[in-house]
Short mmCIF file of C-alpha atoms in Angstrom, two decimals:
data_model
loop_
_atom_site.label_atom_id
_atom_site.label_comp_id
_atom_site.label_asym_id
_atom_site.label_seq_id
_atom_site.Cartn_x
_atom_site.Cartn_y
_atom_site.Cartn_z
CA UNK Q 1 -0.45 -104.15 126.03
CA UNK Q 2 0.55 -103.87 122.38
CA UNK Q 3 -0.32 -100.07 122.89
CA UNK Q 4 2.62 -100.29 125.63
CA UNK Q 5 4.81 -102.28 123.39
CA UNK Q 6 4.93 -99.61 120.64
CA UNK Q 7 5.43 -97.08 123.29
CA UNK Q 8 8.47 -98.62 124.88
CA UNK Q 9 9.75 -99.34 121.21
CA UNK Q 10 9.62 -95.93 119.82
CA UNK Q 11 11.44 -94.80 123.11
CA UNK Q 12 15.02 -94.57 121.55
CA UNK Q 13 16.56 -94.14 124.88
CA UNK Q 14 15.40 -97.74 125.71
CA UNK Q 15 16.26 -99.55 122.35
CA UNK Q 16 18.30 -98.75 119.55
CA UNK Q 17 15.14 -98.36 116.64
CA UNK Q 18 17.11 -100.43 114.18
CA UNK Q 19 16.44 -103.42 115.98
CA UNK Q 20 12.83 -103.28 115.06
CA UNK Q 21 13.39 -102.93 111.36
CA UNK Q 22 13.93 -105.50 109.03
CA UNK Q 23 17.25 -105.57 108.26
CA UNK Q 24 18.67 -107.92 110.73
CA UNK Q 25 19.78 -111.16 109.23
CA UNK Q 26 17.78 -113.79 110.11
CA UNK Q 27 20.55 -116.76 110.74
CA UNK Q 28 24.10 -116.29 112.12
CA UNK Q 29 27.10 -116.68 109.70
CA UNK Q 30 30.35 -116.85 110.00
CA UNK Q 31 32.83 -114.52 108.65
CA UNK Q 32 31.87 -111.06 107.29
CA UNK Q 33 28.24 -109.66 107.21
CA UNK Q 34 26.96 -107.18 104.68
CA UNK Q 35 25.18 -105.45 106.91
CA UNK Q 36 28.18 -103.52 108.31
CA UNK Q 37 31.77 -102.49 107.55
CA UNK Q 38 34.81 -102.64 109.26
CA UNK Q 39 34.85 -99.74 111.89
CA UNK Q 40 31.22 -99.37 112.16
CA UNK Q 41 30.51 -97.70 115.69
CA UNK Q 42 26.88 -98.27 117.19
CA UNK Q 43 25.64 -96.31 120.15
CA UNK Q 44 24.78 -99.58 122.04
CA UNK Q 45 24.97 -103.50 121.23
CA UNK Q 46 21.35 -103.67 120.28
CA UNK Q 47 23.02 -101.78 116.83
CA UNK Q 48 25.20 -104.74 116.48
CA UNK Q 49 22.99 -107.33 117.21
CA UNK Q 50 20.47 -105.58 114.60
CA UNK Q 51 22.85 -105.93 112.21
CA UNK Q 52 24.08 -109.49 112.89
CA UNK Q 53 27.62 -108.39 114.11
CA UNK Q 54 27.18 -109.68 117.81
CA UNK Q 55 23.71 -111.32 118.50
CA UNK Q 56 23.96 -111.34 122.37
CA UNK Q 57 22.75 -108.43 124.24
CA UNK Q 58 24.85 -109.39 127.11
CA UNK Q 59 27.07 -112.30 126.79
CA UNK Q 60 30.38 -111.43 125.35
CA UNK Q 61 30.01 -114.77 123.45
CA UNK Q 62 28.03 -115.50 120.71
CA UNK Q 63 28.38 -119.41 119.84
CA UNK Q 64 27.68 -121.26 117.02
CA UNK Q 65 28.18 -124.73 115.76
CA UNK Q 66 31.48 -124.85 114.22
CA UNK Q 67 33.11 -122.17 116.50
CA UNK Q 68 31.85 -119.21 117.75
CA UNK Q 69 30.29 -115.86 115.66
CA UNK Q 70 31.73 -113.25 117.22
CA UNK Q 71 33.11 -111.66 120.71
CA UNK Q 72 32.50 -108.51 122.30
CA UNK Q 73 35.34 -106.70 124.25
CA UNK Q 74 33.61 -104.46 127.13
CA UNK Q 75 36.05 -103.26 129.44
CA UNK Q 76 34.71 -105.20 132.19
CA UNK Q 77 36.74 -108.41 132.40
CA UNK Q 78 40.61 -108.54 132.58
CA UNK Q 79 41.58 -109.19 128.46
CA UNK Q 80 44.58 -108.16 127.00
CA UNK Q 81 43.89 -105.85 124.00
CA UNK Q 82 46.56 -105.18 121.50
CA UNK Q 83 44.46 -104.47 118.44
CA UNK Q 84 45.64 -107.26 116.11
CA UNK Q 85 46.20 -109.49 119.00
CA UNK Q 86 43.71 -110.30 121.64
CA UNK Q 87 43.52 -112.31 124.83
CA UNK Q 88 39.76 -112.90 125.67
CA UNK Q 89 38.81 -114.22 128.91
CA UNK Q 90 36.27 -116.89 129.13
CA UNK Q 91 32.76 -116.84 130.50
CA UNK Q 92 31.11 -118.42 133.61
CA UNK Q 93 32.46 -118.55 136.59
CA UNK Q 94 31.53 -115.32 138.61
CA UNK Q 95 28.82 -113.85 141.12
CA UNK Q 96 25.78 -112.95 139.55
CA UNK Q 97 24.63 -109.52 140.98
CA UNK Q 98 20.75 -109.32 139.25
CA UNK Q 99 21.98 -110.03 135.88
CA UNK Q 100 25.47 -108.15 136.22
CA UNK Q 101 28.56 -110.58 137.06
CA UNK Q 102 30.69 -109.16 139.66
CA UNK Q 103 34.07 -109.53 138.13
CA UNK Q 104 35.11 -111.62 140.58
CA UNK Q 105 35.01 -115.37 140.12
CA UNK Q 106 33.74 -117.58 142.83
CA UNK Q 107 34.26 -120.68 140.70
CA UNK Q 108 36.30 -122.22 138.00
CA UNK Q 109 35.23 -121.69 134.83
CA UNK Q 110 34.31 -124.52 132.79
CA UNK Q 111 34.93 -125.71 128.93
CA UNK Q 112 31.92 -127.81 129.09
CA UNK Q 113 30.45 -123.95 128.94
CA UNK Q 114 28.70 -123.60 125.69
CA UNK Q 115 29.84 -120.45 124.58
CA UNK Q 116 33.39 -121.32 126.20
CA UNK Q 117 32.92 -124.90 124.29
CA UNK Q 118 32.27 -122.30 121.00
CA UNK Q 119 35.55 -120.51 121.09
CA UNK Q 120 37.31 -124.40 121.73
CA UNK Q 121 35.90 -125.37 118.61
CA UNK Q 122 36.86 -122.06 116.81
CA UNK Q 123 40.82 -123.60 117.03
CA UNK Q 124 39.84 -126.60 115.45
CA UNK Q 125 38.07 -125.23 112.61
CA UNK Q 126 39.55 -122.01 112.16
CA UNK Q 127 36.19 -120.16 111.64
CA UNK Q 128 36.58 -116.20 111.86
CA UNK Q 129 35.34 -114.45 114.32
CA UNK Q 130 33.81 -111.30 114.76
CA UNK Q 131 35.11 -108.78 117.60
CA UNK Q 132 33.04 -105.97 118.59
CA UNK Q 133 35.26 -103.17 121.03
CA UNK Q 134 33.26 -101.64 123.67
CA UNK Q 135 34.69 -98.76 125.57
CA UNK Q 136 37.54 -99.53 127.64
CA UNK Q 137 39.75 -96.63 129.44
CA UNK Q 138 42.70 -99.09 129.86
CA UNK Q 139 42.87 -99.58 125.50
CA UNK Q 140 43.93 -97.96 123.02
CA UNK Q 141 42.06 -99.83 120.52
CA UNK Q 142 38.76 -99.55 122.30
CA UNK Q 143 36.21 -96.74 120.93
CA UNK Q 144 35.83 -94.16 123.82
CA UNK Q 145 31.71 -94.67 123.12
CA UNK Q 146 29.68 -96.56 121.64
CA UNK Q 147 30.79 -100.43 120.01
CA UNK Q 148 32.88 -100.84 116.87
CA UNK Q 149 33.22 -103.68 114.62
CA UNK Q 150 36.84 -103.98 113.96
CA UNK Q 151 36.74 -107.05 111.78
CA UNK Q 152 37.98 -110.51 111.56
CA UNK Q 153 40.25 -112.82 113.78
CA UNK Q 154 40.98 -116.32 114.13
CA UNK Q 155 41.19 -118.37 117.61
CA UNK Q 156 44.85 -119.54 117.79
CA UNK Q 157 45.12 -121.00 121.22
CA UNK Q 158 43.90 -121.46 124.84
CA UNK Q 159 44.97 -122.42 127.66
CA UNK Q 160 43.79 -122.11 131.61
CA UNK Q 161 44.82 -119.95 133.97
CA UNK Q 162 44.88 -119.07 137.68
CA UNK Q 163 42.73 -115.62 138.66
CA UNK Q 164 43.65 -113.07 140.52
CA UNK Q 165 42.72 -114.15 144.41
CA UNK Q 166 39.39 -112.91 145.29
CA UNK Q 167 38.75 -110.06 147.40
CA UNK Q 168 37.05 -111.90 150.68
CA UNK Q 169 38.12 -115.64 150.63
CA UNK Q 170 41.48 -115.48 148.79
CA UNK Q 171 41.44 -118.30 146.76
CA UNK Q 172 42.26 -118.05 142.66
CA UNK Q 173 40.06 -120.18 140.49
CA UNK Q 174 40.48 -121.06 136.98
CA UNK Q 175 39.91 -119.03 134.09
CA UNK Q 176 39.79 -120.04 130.46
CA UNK Q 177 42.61 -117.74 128.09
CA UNK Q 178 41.52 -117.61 124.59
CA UNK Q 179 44.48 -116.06 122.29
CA UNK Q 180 42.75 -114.21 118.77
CA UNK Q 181 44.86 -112.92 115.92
CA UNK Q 182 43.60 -110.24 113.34
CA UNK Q 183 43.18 -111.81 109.90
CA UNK Q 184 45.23 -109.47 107.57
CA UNK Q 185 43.91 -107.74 104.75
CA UNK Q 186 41.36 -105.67 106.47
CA UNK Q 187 41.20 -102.25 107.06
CA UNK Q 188 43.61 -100.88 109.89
CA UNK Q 189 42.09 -100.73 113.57
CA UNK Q 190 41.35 -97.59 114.45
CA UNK Q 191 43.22 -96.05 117.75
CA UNK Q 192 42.31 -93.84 120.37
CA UNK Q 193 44.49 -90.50 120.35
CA UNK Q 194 44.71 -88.79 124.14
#
């Protein structure tokens, strides 16, 4: 087994190798990390996760006590993206196809969530929180591989909102709106030229 282990873990087309040394940060923090810079592009998430930019290897939301960590923008869900201004969608909510959600939601989604509950919190205490871009055709802020770490931003709102009606049964269900501002002072976002 352990013989199988190290096989699969040397296998860099499975796993990023930097998540098996020992620079990951052992506890979440919020605000900046050292162990990356503003614009740092990974090949996968497992490259942010290793270095304590986005923890989840899935969720979009990483949450936290006071707020949540970070956020990961993947192209997948229907967010606004205008580089120093963001509106993130919420999680929860959709069909679950093996581990994939559909896109489509077949319920409301909930604040009781508790990565949804995170970003709630994040307005009251104004924690920063990191964004990680994934590739996303339909932004120009978005890397065309890979994930970047573009920094800093604060929660300002949310509100709910109605979804688009699904596909089969029609019917719109709610969806939580969360509204993130760049905090200034960083380095500028990078953009995707055509």
């Amino acid at each position: 087994m352990e013989a199988r282990r190290k096989s699969l873990m040397e296998n860099a087309a499975l796993y990023d190798p930097s998540v098996f040394e020992n620079r990951r940060p052992t506890v979440d923090v919020y605000g900046a990390v050292k162990t990356a810079r503003v614009g740092q592009v990974w090949e996968h998430r497992t490259g942010a996760s290793a270095a304590g930019v986005h923890r989840q290897s899935q969720a979009g939301i990483s949450p936290g006590p006071y707020g949540a960590y970070s956020i990961c923008l993947s192209g997948r869900y229907n967010d606004e993206d205008r580089g120093d201004r963001i509106v993130y969608t919420g999680t929860g909510g959709q069909a679950d196809d093996f581990g994939n959600p559909t896109g489509h939601p077949t319920e409301d989604q909930s604040e009781d969530h508790p990565m949804n509950k995170s970003l709630i919190m994040s307005t009251k205490t104004g924690k920063p929180v990191r964004v990680l871009r994934g590739p996303d055709p339909r932004s120009e802020y978005a890397p065309k591989m890979g994930y970047r770490y573009d920094g800093l931003y604060t929660v300002r709102n949310w509100w709910t909102d109605a979804s688009k009606p699904h596909p089969v049964t029609k019917r719109s269900f709610a969806l939580l709106k969360f509204e993130l501002e760049r905090v200034s002072g960083q380095p500028p976002l990078a953009r995707r030229t055509v």
